[in-house]
Amino acid sequence: MIQLKDINWFYGVLALFVVALPFSEALISIAGVLLLLVSFWSRENGSVAKRFSQNKSLLFFSSIYLVYLIGSFFSTDSKWAFYDLQKNIAYLIIPLAFINGCSINLRQLYKLLKLFVGAVSVSALITVVNFYLQDELSVLKAQEFGFIHHIRFSFQVVFAMVIISVFLYRHWSMFKRGLKLAAISLLISLLLFLVWHQSFTGLLTFMGTAIVGLFIVIAEMKSRLVRLLASASVVLILLIPFGYIYYAVDRFYTVDLVDPAELDSLTAQGNPYWHDLDNQQLENGHYVGLYWSEQEMQEAWDARARLKYGEKDVNGYEVKYTLVRYLTSKNLRKDAAGVTSLSKKDIENIEAGVSNYLLAKRGLSLYPRVYISIWELDTYFKTGYADHKSLAQRMEYTKAALTIIKDHFWLGVGTGNWKEAYHTAYLENKAQMDPDRFADAHNQYLNYMVKFGLIGCLWILFAIAYPVIWTGTYRNPLFLLFLISMAIANFGDSNFETHVGSSFFAFFYCLFIRGLKDEQ
């Protein structure tokens, strides 16, 4: 009869953790605490001191939390200092659990990786199904569907793709034909999901990781044909996105030629038009400021729509602003005739906050996200206004971070003090944003510099890199690509300081260090 002590509870909680990652922040927290508790229950023979001595590399990694702890002594805001310590507790709990818990062999590690791929795939499938069961009018809303934050989920998808790719590359001859087709199909499906999900951070992370992976293939393979194909793939990965962006920018800035002397002065109803020639904002190459007759536009809209002209749409903007942009996107004038030309579907789009008819797409198309990004930057550079514009806000976040770093280069502002430091920087920079939109830099490296300065930032990076070099686990391409993907993803957000991001990284980092080291 199997006794409780004979069950590998530690491995069971590891499995729970990988399943929780793409589904639930709460379950991740529960799994993390269970992992630490079970590690004491199921630890192998030997003293605690011996366990720590055998796993010094993970102690090094856990020193990341020590940096936050030391930084909290310099904090003048205990609320945000505690918030930082709580949010980054994964760097303490997870390494301690792996230090104290049972050893992980390579076979168990690979089983956990396969389980993770399955969990991510199921989460992605549910996200897609859930979106299409709703009445959302634009694929831009796809990021709002899912179980965890879309950026954190995007790099989980990328890592799942890395796992599939490395398994196929390393064990191609061992896979049966049906399994090969299934793996390749899943790989393509996850890539299409990234495109559908509209995550630039995920796509850029995928591109960078794929290029590094292909260079590994080029370095390892002796076949000239394979190396040529890998080299061609690198070129395509670089050229296709840049070519597409060039096409989108060129399309955006193919604008109407306007001669002020030839602009009509009256509407079809005989009312005067107002032309704001100083307004350089564009929608699909048409100027927003031309051909306004607001009274006609309002009366015609209120006669047709459920949501009135001065009311706010689902995005919090007054309908009139969404209406003006939408009419311009269809090259319709802002008058009664223009509003009358709108279809019932157009009316529904505007009431739903869709500001351009090109954005009302529910299918597999990256253009809506690319268009929005170009529009945001165009508006920001012309007006300086960054509110509710993702890329524009990120630029203001970066400027604020650099302002703080300039004054606190070596040691930073300390744990918890970043909130007030950023607020002061935004005021100093005269950022045209609502204070509610003030936030930290969406870049992990800048955030480390803000909080801990160059010294603290370098120590954290050293605490991550040194154990990998010390244990020689960098030789495993799967672990190496995992690290590369996270290094790239951190340019797009402060992932290591989010609950899901820190848990994801700390878990797989420790899993690889223990699992690969014990096999050497």
Short mmCIF file of C-alpha atoms in Angstrom, two decimals:
data_model
loop_
_atom_site.label_atom_id
_atom_site.label_comp_id
_atom_site.label_asym_id
_atom_site.label_seq_id
_atom_site.Cartn_x
_atom_site.Cartn_y
_atom_site.Cartn_z
CA MET A 1 0.00 0.00 0.00
CA ILE A 2 1.32 3.40 -1.02
CA GLN A 3 1.90 5.69 1.95
CA LEU A 4 1.58 9.47 1.84
CA LYS A 5 5.28 9.91 2.43
CA ASP A 6 6.05 7.79 -0.65
CA ILE A 7 4.14 10.14 -2.99
CA ASN A 8 6.26 12.74 -4.75
CA TRP A 9 4.24 15.70 -3.52
CA PHE A 10 6.91 18.18 -4.58
CA TYR A 11 6.69 17.07 -8.20
CA GLY A 12 2.90 17.21 -7.99
CA VAL A 13 2.96 20.83 -6.88
CA LEU A 14 5.43 21.63 -9.66
CA ALA A 15 2.84 20.29 -12.09
CA LEU A 16 0.15 22.43 -10.43
CA PHE A 17 2.38 25.48 -10.78
CA VAL A 18 2.95 25.08 -14.53
CA VAL A 19 -0.77 24.59 -15.10
CA ALA A 20 -1.58 27.68 -13.00
CA LEU A 21 0.79 30.00 -14.89
CA PRO A 22 -1.41 30.70 -17.96
CA PHE A 23 -4.69 30.59 -16.01
CA SER A 24 -4.78 32.25 -12.62
CA GLU A 25 -2.76 34.73 -10.55
CA ALA A 26 -4.45 33.50 -7.38
CA LEU A 27 -3.63 29.87 -8.17
CA ILE A 28 -0.02 30.86 -8.87
CA SER A 29 0.20 32.34 -5.36
CA ILE A 30 -1.34 29.24 -3.80
CA ALA A 31 0.98 26.96 -5.78
CA GLY A 32 4.00 29.02 -4.74
CA VAL A 33 3.20 28.75 -1.02
CA LEU A 34 2.42 25.03 -1.38
CA LEU A 35 5.71 24.51 -3.20
CA LEU A 36 7.65 25.95 -0.28
CA LEU A 37 5.68 24.00 2.34
CA VAL A 38 5.85 20.71 0.45
CA SER A 39 9.60 21.14 -0.09
CA PHE A 40 10.07 20.70 3.69
CA TRP A 41 7.71 17.72 3.79
CA SER A 42 9.32 15.86 0.90
CA ARG A 43 12.94 16.93 1.10
CA GLU A 44 15.63 14.33 0.55
CA ASN A 45 17.99 13.03 3.21
CA GLY A 46 20.61 15.45 4.41
CA SER A 47 20.78 18.49 6.61
CA VAL A 48 19.35 21.84 5.59
CA ALA A 49 22.88 23.23 5.59
CA LYS A 50 23.94 20.55 3.14
CA ARG A 51 20.99 21.30 0.86
CA PHE A 52 21.92 24.96 0.80
CA SER A 53 25.56 24.13 0.22
CA GLN A 54 24.68 21.95 -2.78
CA ASN A 55 22.52 24.67 -4.34
CA LYS A 56 24.54 27.84 -3.78
CA SER A 57 23.66 28.96 -7.30
CA LEU A 58 20.00 29.37 -6.37
CA LEU A 59 20.99 31.27 -3.25
CA PHE A 60 22.74 33.67 -5.57
CA PHE A 61 19.54 34.04 -7.58
CA SER A 62 17.47 34.68 -4.45
CA SER A 63 19.70 37.65 -3.63
CA ILE A 64 17.50 39.61 -6.05
CA TYR A 65 14.99 39.80 -3.22
CA LEU A 66 17.75 40.98 -0.89
CA VAL A 67 18.25 44.01 -3.14
CA TYR A 68 14.59 44.94 -2.69
CA LEU A 69 14.88 44.36 1.05
CA ILE A 70 17.97 46.58 1.38
CA GLY A 71 16.30 49.22 -0.79
CA SER A 72 13.31 49.28 1.55
CA PHE A 73 15.53 50.63 4.36
CA PHE A 74 15.88 53.82 2.34
CA SER A 75 12.18 54.09 1.61
CA THR A 76 10.12 57.05 2.77
CA ASP A 77 6.89 55.40 1.63
CA SER A 78 6.24 52.22 3.61
CA LYS A 79 3.04 51.43 1.66
CA TRP A 80 4.79 51.16 -1.72
CA ALA A 81 7.89 49.57 -0.18
CA PHE A 82 5.71 46.76 1.21
CA TYR A 83 3.99 46.54 -2.17
CA ASP A 84 7.35 45.98 -3.90
CA LEU A 85 8.45 43.40 -1.34
CA GLN A 86 5.17 41.54 -1.63
CA LYS A 87 5.11 41.62 -5.43
CA ASN A 88 8.63 40.21 -5.72
CA ILE A 89 8.36 37.53 -3.03
CA ALA A 90 8.70 34.86 -5.76
CA TYR A 91 12.45 35.55 -5.83
CA LEU A 92 12.62 34.35 -2.23
CA ILE A 93 9.97 31.62 -2.00
CA ILE A 94 10.65 29.72 -5.24
CA PRO A 95 14.46 29.41 -4.94
CA LEU A 96 14.10 28.29 -1.31
CA ALA A 97 11.57 25.66 -2.37
CA PHE A 98 13.88 24.28 -5.06
CA ILE A 99 16.88 24.34 -2.72
CA ASN A 100 15.04 22.36 -0.08
CA GLY A 101 12.87 20.15 -2.31
CA CYS A 102 13.45 16.90 -4.12
CA SER A 103 15.84 16.67 -7.05
CA ILE A 104 14.38 16.98 -10.55
CA ASN A 105 15.68 14.65 -13.22
CA LEU A 106 15.69 15.47 -16.91
CA ARG A 107 12.72 13.25 -17.69
CA GLN A 108 10.59 14.97 -15.05
CA LEU A 109 11.69 18.37 -16.30
CA TYR A 110 10.62 17.54 -19.87
CA LYS A 111 7.26 16.24 -18.63
CA LEU A 112 6.66 19.54 -16.86
CA LEU A 113 7.59 21.45 -20.01
CA LYS A 114 5.12 19.40 -22.07
CA LEU A 115 2.44 20.01 -19.45
CA PHE A 116 3.16 23.73 -19.65
CA VAL A 117 2.79 23.69 -23.46
CA GLY A 118 -0.55 21.94 -23.06
CA ALA A 119 -1.77 24.45 -20.45
CA VAL A 120 -0.76 27.45 -22.60
CA SER A 121 -2.42 25.94 -25.68
CA VAL A 122 -5.68 25.31 -23.82
CA SER A 123 -5.62 28.82 -22.35
CA ALA A 124 -5.09 30.33 -25.82
CA LEU A 125 -7.92 28.25 -27.29
CA ILE A 126 -10.34 29.31 -24.54
CA THR A 127 -9.33 32.95 -25.08
CA VAL A 128 -10.17 32.78 -28.78
CA VAL A 129 -13.47 30.97 -28.22
CA ASN A 130 -14.45 33.38 -25.45
CA PHE A 131 -13.78 36.38 -27.71
CA TYR A 132 -15.91 35.10 -30.57
CA LEU A 133 -18.77 34.22 -28.22
CA GLN A 134 -19.01 37.90 -27.28
CA ASP A 135 -20.30 40.85 -29.28
CA GLU A 136 -16.95 42.64 -29.54
CA LEU A 137 -16.60 44.45 -32.87
CA SER A 138 -12.82 44.76 -33.11
CA VAL A 139 -9.96 42.31 -32.77
CA LEU A 140 -8.20 45.10 -30.85
CA LYS A 141 -10.28 43.97 -27.88
CA ALA A 142 -8.72 40.50 -28.05
CA GLN A 143 -6.13 41.49 -25.45
CA GLU A 144 -8.89 41.96 -22.90
CA PHE A 145 -9.89 38.31 -23.16
CA GLY A 146 -7.87 35.70 -21.38
CA PHE A 147 -6.96 34.70 -17.87
CA ILE A 148 -3.82 36.79 -17.25
CA HIS A 149 -2.35 40.04 -18.59
CA HIS A 150 -1.82 39.81 -22.34
CA ILE A 151 1.89 40.75 -22.22
CA ARG A 152 2.65 38.11 -19.60
CA PHE A 153 0.66 35.56 -21.57
CA SER A 154 2.41 36.49 -24.81
CA PHE A 155 5.85 35.50 -23.54
CA GLN A 156 4.39 32.31 -22.13
CA VAL A 157 3.15 31.56 -25.65
CA VAL A 158 6.62 32.36 -27.03
CA PHE A 159 8.25 30.00 -24.53
CA ALA A 160 5.76 27.26 -25.44
CA MET A 161 6.79 27.75 -29.07
CA VAL A 162 10.46 27.55 -28.06
CA ILE A 163 9.82 24.25 -26.25
CA ILE A 164 8.07 22.73 -29.28
CA SER A 165 10.77 23.96 -31.68
CA VAL A 166 13.69 22.67 -29.61
CA PHE A 167 12.03 19.30 -29.05
CA LEU A 168 11.45 18.94 -32.80
CA TYR A 169 14.97 20.07 -33.65
CA ARG A 170 16.69 17.86 -31.07
CA HIS A 171 14.52 14.75 -31.39
CA TRP A 172 13.18 14.87 -34.95
CA SER A 173 14.05 11.26 -35.73
CA MET A 174 12.32 10.02 -32.57
CA PHE A 175 8.95 11.56 -33.44
CA LYS A 176 6.42 9.58 -35.45
CA ARG A 177 4.99 11.29 -38.52
CA GLY A 178 1.63 12.01 -36.91
CA LEU A 179 3.28 13.53 -33.84
CA LYS A 180 5.53 15.69 -36.03
CA LEU A 181 2.50 17.06 -37.90
CA ALA A 182 0.66 17.68 -34.64
CA ALA A 183 3.65 19.54 -33.14
CA ILE A 184 4.17 21.65 -36.27
CA SER A 185 0.44 22.44 -36.42
CA LEU A 186 0.45 23.53 -32.78
CA LEU A 187 3.55 25.67 -33.39
CA ILE A 188 1.85 27.45 -36.31
CA SER A 189 -1.37 27.84 -34.31
CA LEU A 190 0.46 29.53 -31.44
CA LEU A 191 2.20 31.90 -33.87
CA LEU A 192 -1.15 32.80 -35.44
CA PHE A 193 -2.52 33.34 -31.94
CA LEU A 194 0.25 35.86 -31.23
CA VAL A 195 -0.71 37.78 -34.38
CA TRP A 196 -4.43 37.57 -33.57
CA HIS A 197 -3.81 38.64 -29.98
CA GLN A 198 -2.19 41.86 -31.25
CA SER A 199 0.76 41.76 -28.83
CA PHE A 200 3.75 43.67 -30.21
CA THR A 201 5.82 42.69 -27.17
CA GLY A 202 5.10 39.03 -27.81
CA LEU A 203 5.80 39.26 -31.53
CA LEU A 204 9.08 41.14 -31.04
CA THR A 205 10.10 38.64 -28.38
CA PHE A 206 9.32 35.81 -30.78
CA MET A 207 11.31 37.44 -33.60
CA GLY A 208 14.39 38.04 -31.44
CA THR A 209 14.29 34.57 -29.91
CA ALA A 210 13.75 32.91 -33.30
CA ILE A 211 16.75 34.72 -34.76
CA VAL A 212 19.01 33.59 -31.90
CA GLY A 213 17.67 30.06 -32.26
CA LEU A 214 18.38 30.05 -35.98
CA PHE A 215 21.94 31.24 -35.34
CA ILE A 216 22.36 28.25 -33.01
CA VAL A 217 21.20 25.99 -35.85
CA ILE A 218 23.61 27.68 -38.27
CA ALA A 219 26.49 27.17 -35.82
CA GLU A 220 25.67 23.52 -35.08
CA MET A 221 24.53 22.07 -38.40
CA LYS A 222 27.03 20.73 -40.88
CA SER A 223 24.53 20.47 -43.71
CA ARG A 224 25.08 23.37 -46.08
CA LEU A 225 21.45 23.25 -47.20
CA VAL A 226 20.11 23.48 -43.63
CA ARG A 227 22.45 26.35 -42.83
CA LEU A 228 21.35 28.15 -45.99
CA LEU A 229 17.68 27.69 -45.11
CA ALA A 230 18.29 28.93 -41.55
CA SER A 231 20.14 31.99 -42.88
CA ALA A 232 17.30 32.72 -45.30
CA SER A 233 14.82 32.42 -42.43
CA VAL A 234 16.76 35.02 -40.42
CA VAL A 235 16.61 37.42 -43.36
CA LEU A 236 12.88 36.82 -43.79
CA ILE A 237 12.17 37.33 -40.09
CA LEU A 238 13.86 40.72 -40.36
CA LEU A 239 12.57 41.80 -43.77
CA ILE A 240 8.89 40.82 -43.58
CA PRO A 241 8.02 42.84 -40.43
CA PHE A 242 10.01 45.88 -41.54
CA GLY A 243 8.48 45.66 -45.01
CA TYR A 244 5.00 45.47 -43.51
CA ILE A 245 5.63 48.45 -41.24
CA TYR A 246 6.97 50.43 -44.20
CA TYR A 247 3.80 49.60 -46.13
CA ALA A 248 1.58 50.64 -43.20
CA VAL A 249 3.42 53.93 -42.62
CA ASP A 250 3.39 54.76 -46.33
CA ARG A 251 -0.33 53.99 -46.47
CA PHE A 252 -0.99 56.16 -43.40
CA TYR A 253 0.87 59.15 -44.79
CA THR A 254 -0.58 58.98 -48.30
CA VAL A 255 -2.70 62.06 -47.64
CA ASP A 256 -5.21 64.17 -49.52
CA LEU A 257 -3.84 67.17 -51.39
CA VAL A 258 -5.69 70.20 -50.01
CA ASP A 259 -6.02 73.61 -51.65
CA PRO A 260 -7.73 75.94 -49.15
CA ALA A 261 -9.15 78.04 -52.01
CA GLU A 262 -11.00 75.03 -53.43
CA LEU A 263 -12.62 73.82 -50.19
CA ASP A 264 -16.42 73.98 -50.27
CA SER A 265 -17.82 76.61 -47.92
CA LEU A 266 -21.43 75.34 -47.60
CA THR A 267 -23.07 72.01 -46.82
CA ALA A 268 -25.79 70.50 -49.01
CA GLN A 269 -28.29 72.11 -46.62
CA GLY A 270 -26.72 75.52 -47.07
CA ASN A 271 -24.98 75.75 -43.71
CA PRO A 272 -21.38 77.01 -43.48
CA TYR A 273 -18.49 74.59 -43.14
CA TRP A 274 -15.70 75.14 -40.64
CA HIS A 275 -12.22 74.15 -41.82
CA ASP A 276 -9.46 73.88 -39.21
CA LEU A 277 -6.40 74.01 -41.43
CA ASP A 278 -4.09 73.92 -38.40
CA ASN A 279 -5.38 70.49 -37.38
CA GLN A 280 -2.95 68.01 -38.92
CA GLN A 281 -4.50 64.86 -37.46
CA LEU A 282 -5.22 62.14 -40.00
CA GLU A 283 -7.49 59.15 -40.46
CA ASN A 284 -6.63 56.98 -43.45
CA GLY A 285 -4.91 59.91 -45.15
CA HIS A 286 -7.85 62.31 -44.66
CA TYR A 287 -7.63 65.45 -42.50
CA VAL A 288 -9.84 65.43 -39.42
CA GLY A 289 -10.13 69.22 -39.32
CA LEU A 290 -11.87 69.69 -42.68
CA TYR A 291 -15.59 69.95 -43.52
CA TRP A 292 -17.17 70.47 -40.11
CA SER A 293 -20.80 71.41 -39.60
CA GLU A 294 -21.25 70.41 -35.99
CA GLN A 295 -24.91 71.34 -35.62
CA GLU A 296 -25.89 69.24 -38.63
CA MET A 297 -23.69 66.40 -37.47
CA GLN A 298 -25.17 66.38 -33.98
CA GLU A 299 -28.82 66.56 -35.12
CA ALA A 300 -28.33 63.80 -37.68
CA TRP A 301 -26.50 61.59 -35.20
CA ASP A 302 -29.02 62.01 -32.37
CA ALA A 303 -31.82 61.14 -34.78
CA ARG A 304 -30.22 57.78 -35.60
CA ALA A 305 -28.19 56.62 -32.60
CA ARG A 306 -29.00 55.17 -29.21
CA LEU A 307 -25.96 56.84 -27.60
CA LYS A 308 -26.30 60.60 -27.94
CA TYR A 309 -23.74 63.02 -29.33
CA GLY A 310 -22.51 64.40 -25.99
CA GLU A 311 -22.54 61.09 -24.13
CA LYS A 312 -19.47 58.88 -23.59
CA ASP A 313 -18.73 55.64 -25.43
CA VAL A 314 -17.38 52.48 -23.81
CA ASN A 315 -13.83 53.86 -23.93
CA GLY A 316 -14.75 56.96 -21.95
CA TYR A 317 -14.60 59.41 -24.87
CA GLU A 318 -17.50 61.63 -25.93
CA VAL A 319 -19.27 60.10 -28.91
CA LYS A 320 -18.71 63.21 -31.00
CA TYR A 321 -14.95 62.64 -31.07
CA THR A 322 -15.32 58.99 -32.08
CA LEU A 323 -17.90 60.02 -34.69
CA VAL A 324 -15.63 62.67 -36.20
CA ARG A 325 -12.73 60.25 -36.55
CA TYR A 326 -14.95 57.53 -37.98
CA LEU A 327 -16.50 59.84 -40.59
CA THR A 328 -13.03 61.05 -41.56
CA SER A 329 -11.77 57.48 -41.88
CA LYS A 330 -14.48 56.85 -44.50
CA ASN A 331 -13.73 60.18 -46.21
CA LEU A 332 -17.18 61.48 -45.27
CA ARG A 333 -17.86 65.06 -44.31
CA LYS A 334 -18.80 66.00 -40.78
CA ASP A 335 -22.33 67.09 -41.65
CA ALA A 336 -25.84 65.66 -42.00
CA ALA A 337 -25.03 64.00 -45.32
CA GLY A 338 -22.00 62.30 -43.85
CA VAL A 339 -23.91 60.90 -40.87
CA THR A 340 -26.79 59.80 -43.11
CA SER A 341 -24.30 57.85 -45.26
CA LEU A 342 -23.33 55.69 -42.29
CA SER A 343 -24.74 52.18 -42.24
CA LYS A 344 -26.40 50.61 -39.21
CA LYS A 345 -23.19 48.65 -38.67
CA ASP A 346 -21.20 51.90 -38.70
CA ILE A 347 -23.48 53.35 -36.02
CA GLU A 348 -22.92 50.26 -33.85
CA ASN A 349 -19.16 50.55 -34.34
CA ILE A 350 -19.10 54.19 -33.23
CA GLU A 351 -21.27 53.50 -30.19
CA ALA A 352 -18.85 50.70 -29.29
CA GLY A 353 -15.92 53.15 -29.37
CA VAL A 354 -14.49 52.08 -32.76
CA SER A 355 -12.94 55.24 -34.18
CA ASN A 356 -11.98 54.00 -37.66
CA TYR A 357 -13.88 51.61 -39.90
CA LEU A 358 -10.64 49.71 -40.60
CA LEU A 359 -10.47 48.80 -36.92
CA ALA A 360 -13.83 47.02 -36.97
CA LYS A 361 -12.30 43.66 -37.85
CA ARG A 362 -12.68 40.47 -35.87
CA GLY A 363 -10.45 38.24 -37.95
CA LEU A 364 -6.75 37.53 -38.16
CA SER A 365 -5.29 40.93 -39.00
CA LEU A 366 -2.38 42.80 -37.46
CA TYR A 367 -3.10 46.00 -39.39
CA PRO A 368 -5.54 47.45 -36.81
CA ARG A 369 -2.85 47.34 -34.12
CA VAL A 370 -0.18 48.72 -36.46
CA TYR A 371 -2.53 51.51 -37.59
CA ILE A 372 -3.40 52.46 -34.00
CA SER A 373 0.30 52.61 -33.10
CA ILE A 374 1.14 54.86 -36.06
CA TRP A 375 -1.87 57.06 -35.30
CA GLU A 376 -0.87 57.37 -31.63
CA LEU A 377 2.68 58.39 -32.49
CA ASP A 378 1.50 60.78 -35.20
CA THR A 379 -0.90 62.47 -32.78
CA TYR A 380 1.71 62.58 -30.02
CA PHE A 381 4.40 64.18 -32.19
CA LYS A 382 1.92 66.74 -33.52
CA THR A 383 0.21 67.62 -30.24
CA GLY A 384 2.38 66.31 -27.41
CA TYR A 385 -0.78 64.76 -25.93
CA ALA A 386 -0.11 61.24 -24.62
CA ASP A 387 -3.22 60.29 -22.62
CA HIS A 388 -4.73 56.88 -23.45
CA LYS A 389 -2.13 56.28 -26.17
CA SER A 390 -0.06 53.21 -25.38
CA LEU A 391 3.11 54.00 -27.33
CA ALA A 392 2.97 57.72 -26.56
CA GLN A 393 2.59 57.01 -22.86
CA ARG A 394 5.52 54.61 -23.00
CA MET A 395 7.65 57.43 -24.43
CA GLU A 396 6.63 59.67 -21.54
CA TYR A 397 7.32 56.83 -19.09
CA THR A 398 10.80 56.44 -20.55
CA LYS A 399 11.49 60.18 -20.39
CA ALA A 400 10.41 60.25 -16.75
CA ALA A 401 12.63 57.26 -15.92
CA LEU A 402 15.66 58.90 -17.56
CA THR A 403 14.95 62.09 -15.62
CA ILE A 404 15.05 60.14 -12.34
CA ILE A 405 18.12 58.12 -13.32
CA LYS A 406 20.01 61.30 -14.15
CA ASP A 407 19.64 62.45 -10.53
CA HIS A 408 19.99 59.03 -8.86
CA PHE A 409 22.42 57.24 -11.14
CA TRP A 410 24.42 55.09 -8.73
CA LEU A 411 21.99 53.92 -6.04
CA GLY A 412 18.54 54.84 -7.35
CA VAL A 413 15.67 56.16 -5.23
CA GLY A 414 15.13 52.99 -3.19
CA THR A 415 12.34 50.45 -2.87
CA GLY A 416 8.93 52.12 -2.65
CA ASN A 417 10.13 55.65 -3.45
CA TRP A 418 9.63 55.22 -7.20
CA LYS A 419 5.97 56.28 -7.07
CA GLU A 420 6.70 59.77 -5.81
CA ALA A 421 9.87 60.04 -7.92
CA TYR A 422 7.92 59.32 -11.12
CA HIS A 423 5.18 61.78 -10.16
CA THR A 424 7.76 64.51 -9.64
CA ALA A 425 9.47 63.64 -12.95
CA TYR A 426 6.22 63.90 -14.92
CA LEU A 427 5.56 67.34 -13.48
CA GLU A 428 9.14 68.39 -14.20
CA ASN A 429 8.84 67.15 -17.80
CA LYS A 430 5.42 68.82 -18.17
CA ALA A 431 3.95 65.61 -19.54
CA GLN A 432 0.56 66.11 -21.18
CA MET A 433 -1.08 63.23 -19.34
CA ASP A 434 -3.73 62.93 -16.69
CA PRO A 435 -2.05 62.14 -13.32
CA ASP A 436 -4.10 58.95 -13.23
CA ARG A 437 -2.04 57.77 -16.21
CA PHE A 438 1.32 58.34 -14.47
CA ALA A 439 3.15 55.03 -14.19
CA ASP A 440 6.62 53.51 -14.08
CA ALA A 441 8.68 52.81 -17.19
CA HIS A 442 7.48 49.84 -19.23
CA ASN A 443 11.06 48.62 -19.33
CA GLN A 444 12.52 46.34 -16.67
CA TYR A 445 16.07 47.63 -16.99
CA LEU A 446 15.05 51.28 -16.60
CA ASN A 447 12.95 50.37 -13.56
CA TYR A 448 15.90 48.63 -11.94
CA MET A 449 18.00 51.73 -12.59
CA VAL A 450 15.31 53.98 -11.10
CA LYS A 451 14.96 51.93 -7.92
CA PHE A 452 18.48 50.64 -7.34
CA GLY A 453 20.74 52.67 -9.60
CA LEU A 454 23.54 51.22 -11.69
CA ILE A 455 24.98 49.26 -8.76
CA GLY A 456 21.73 47.52 -7.89
CA CYS A 457 20.81 46.90 -11.52
CA LEU A 458 24.18 45.30 -12.27
CA TRP A 459 23.94 43.11 -9.18
CA ILE A 460 20.49 41.80 -10.19
CA LEU A 461 21.71 41.01 -13.70
CA PHE A 462 24.81 39.35 -12.20
CA ALA A 463 22.62 37.31 -9.81
CA ILE A 464 20.73 36.01 -12.84
CA ALA A 465 23.70 35.40 -15.13
CA TYR A 466 26.33 34.01 -12.74
CA PRO A 467 24.47 30.83 -11.66
CA VAL A 468 23.84 30.00 -15.32
CA ILE A 469 27.56 30.29 -16.06
CA TRP A 470 28.58 28.59 -12.80
CA THR A 471 26.43 25.52 -13.42
CA GLY A 472 27.10 25.44 -17.18
CA THR A 473 23.37 25.23 -17.88
CA TYR A 474 23.70 27.87 -20.61
CA ARG A 475 24.81 25.00 -22.86
CA ASN A 476 21.23 23.76 -22.99
CA PRO A 477 19.59 25.58 -25.94
CA LEU A 478 16.15 25.40 -24.34
CA PHE A 479 17.29 27.24 -21.22
CA LEU A 480 19.39 29.65 -23.25
CA LEU A 481 16.44 30.59 -25.47
CA PHE A 482 14.23 30.96 -22.40
CA LEU A 483 16.69 33.50 -21.00
CA ILE A 484 17.00 35.27 -24.35
CA SER A 485 13.21 35.53 -24.71
CA MET A 486 12.84 37.05 -21.25
CA ALA A 487 15.73 39.45 -21.83
CA ILE A 488 13.97 40.74 -24.96
CA ALA A 489 10.50 40.83 -23.39
CA ASN A 490 11.82 43.03 -20.59
CA PHE A 491 12.47 45.86 -23.02
CA GLY A 492 8.71 46.03 -23.54
CA ASP A 493 7.54 45.91 -19.93
CA SER A 494 8.73 45.51 -16.35
CA ASN A 495 7.80 41.83 -16.37
CA PHE A 496 10.07 40.78 -13.52
CA GLU A 497 8.18 43.08 -11.16
CA THR A 498 4.73 41.71 -11.86
CA HIS A 499 3.30 38.79 -9.93
CA VAL A 500 2.84 36.54 -12.96
CA GLY A 501 6.09 37.65 -14.62
CA SER A 502 8.31 37.15 -11.57
CA SER A 503 6.67 33.82 -10.74
CA PHE A 504 7.03 32.57 -14.30
CA PHE A 505 10.67 33.57 -14.58
CA ALA A 506 11.75 32.43 -11.11
CA PHE A 507 9.98 29.07 -11.49
CA PHE A 508 11.47 28.07 -14.83
CA TYR A 509 14.87 29.54 -13.96
CA CYS A 510 15.08 27.38 -10.82
CA LEU A 511 13.57 24.39 -12.60
CA PHE A 512 16.24 24.48 -15.30
CA ILE A 513 19.10 25.15 -12.88
CA ARG A 514 18.10 22.21 -10.65
CA GLY A 515 16.98 19.82 -13.39
CA LEU A 516 19.92 20.40 -15.72
CA LYS A 517 22.56 20.66 -12.98
CA ASP A 518 21.51 17.39 -11.35
CA GLU A 519 21.93 15.61 -14.70
CA GLN A 520 25.48 16.83 -15.22
#
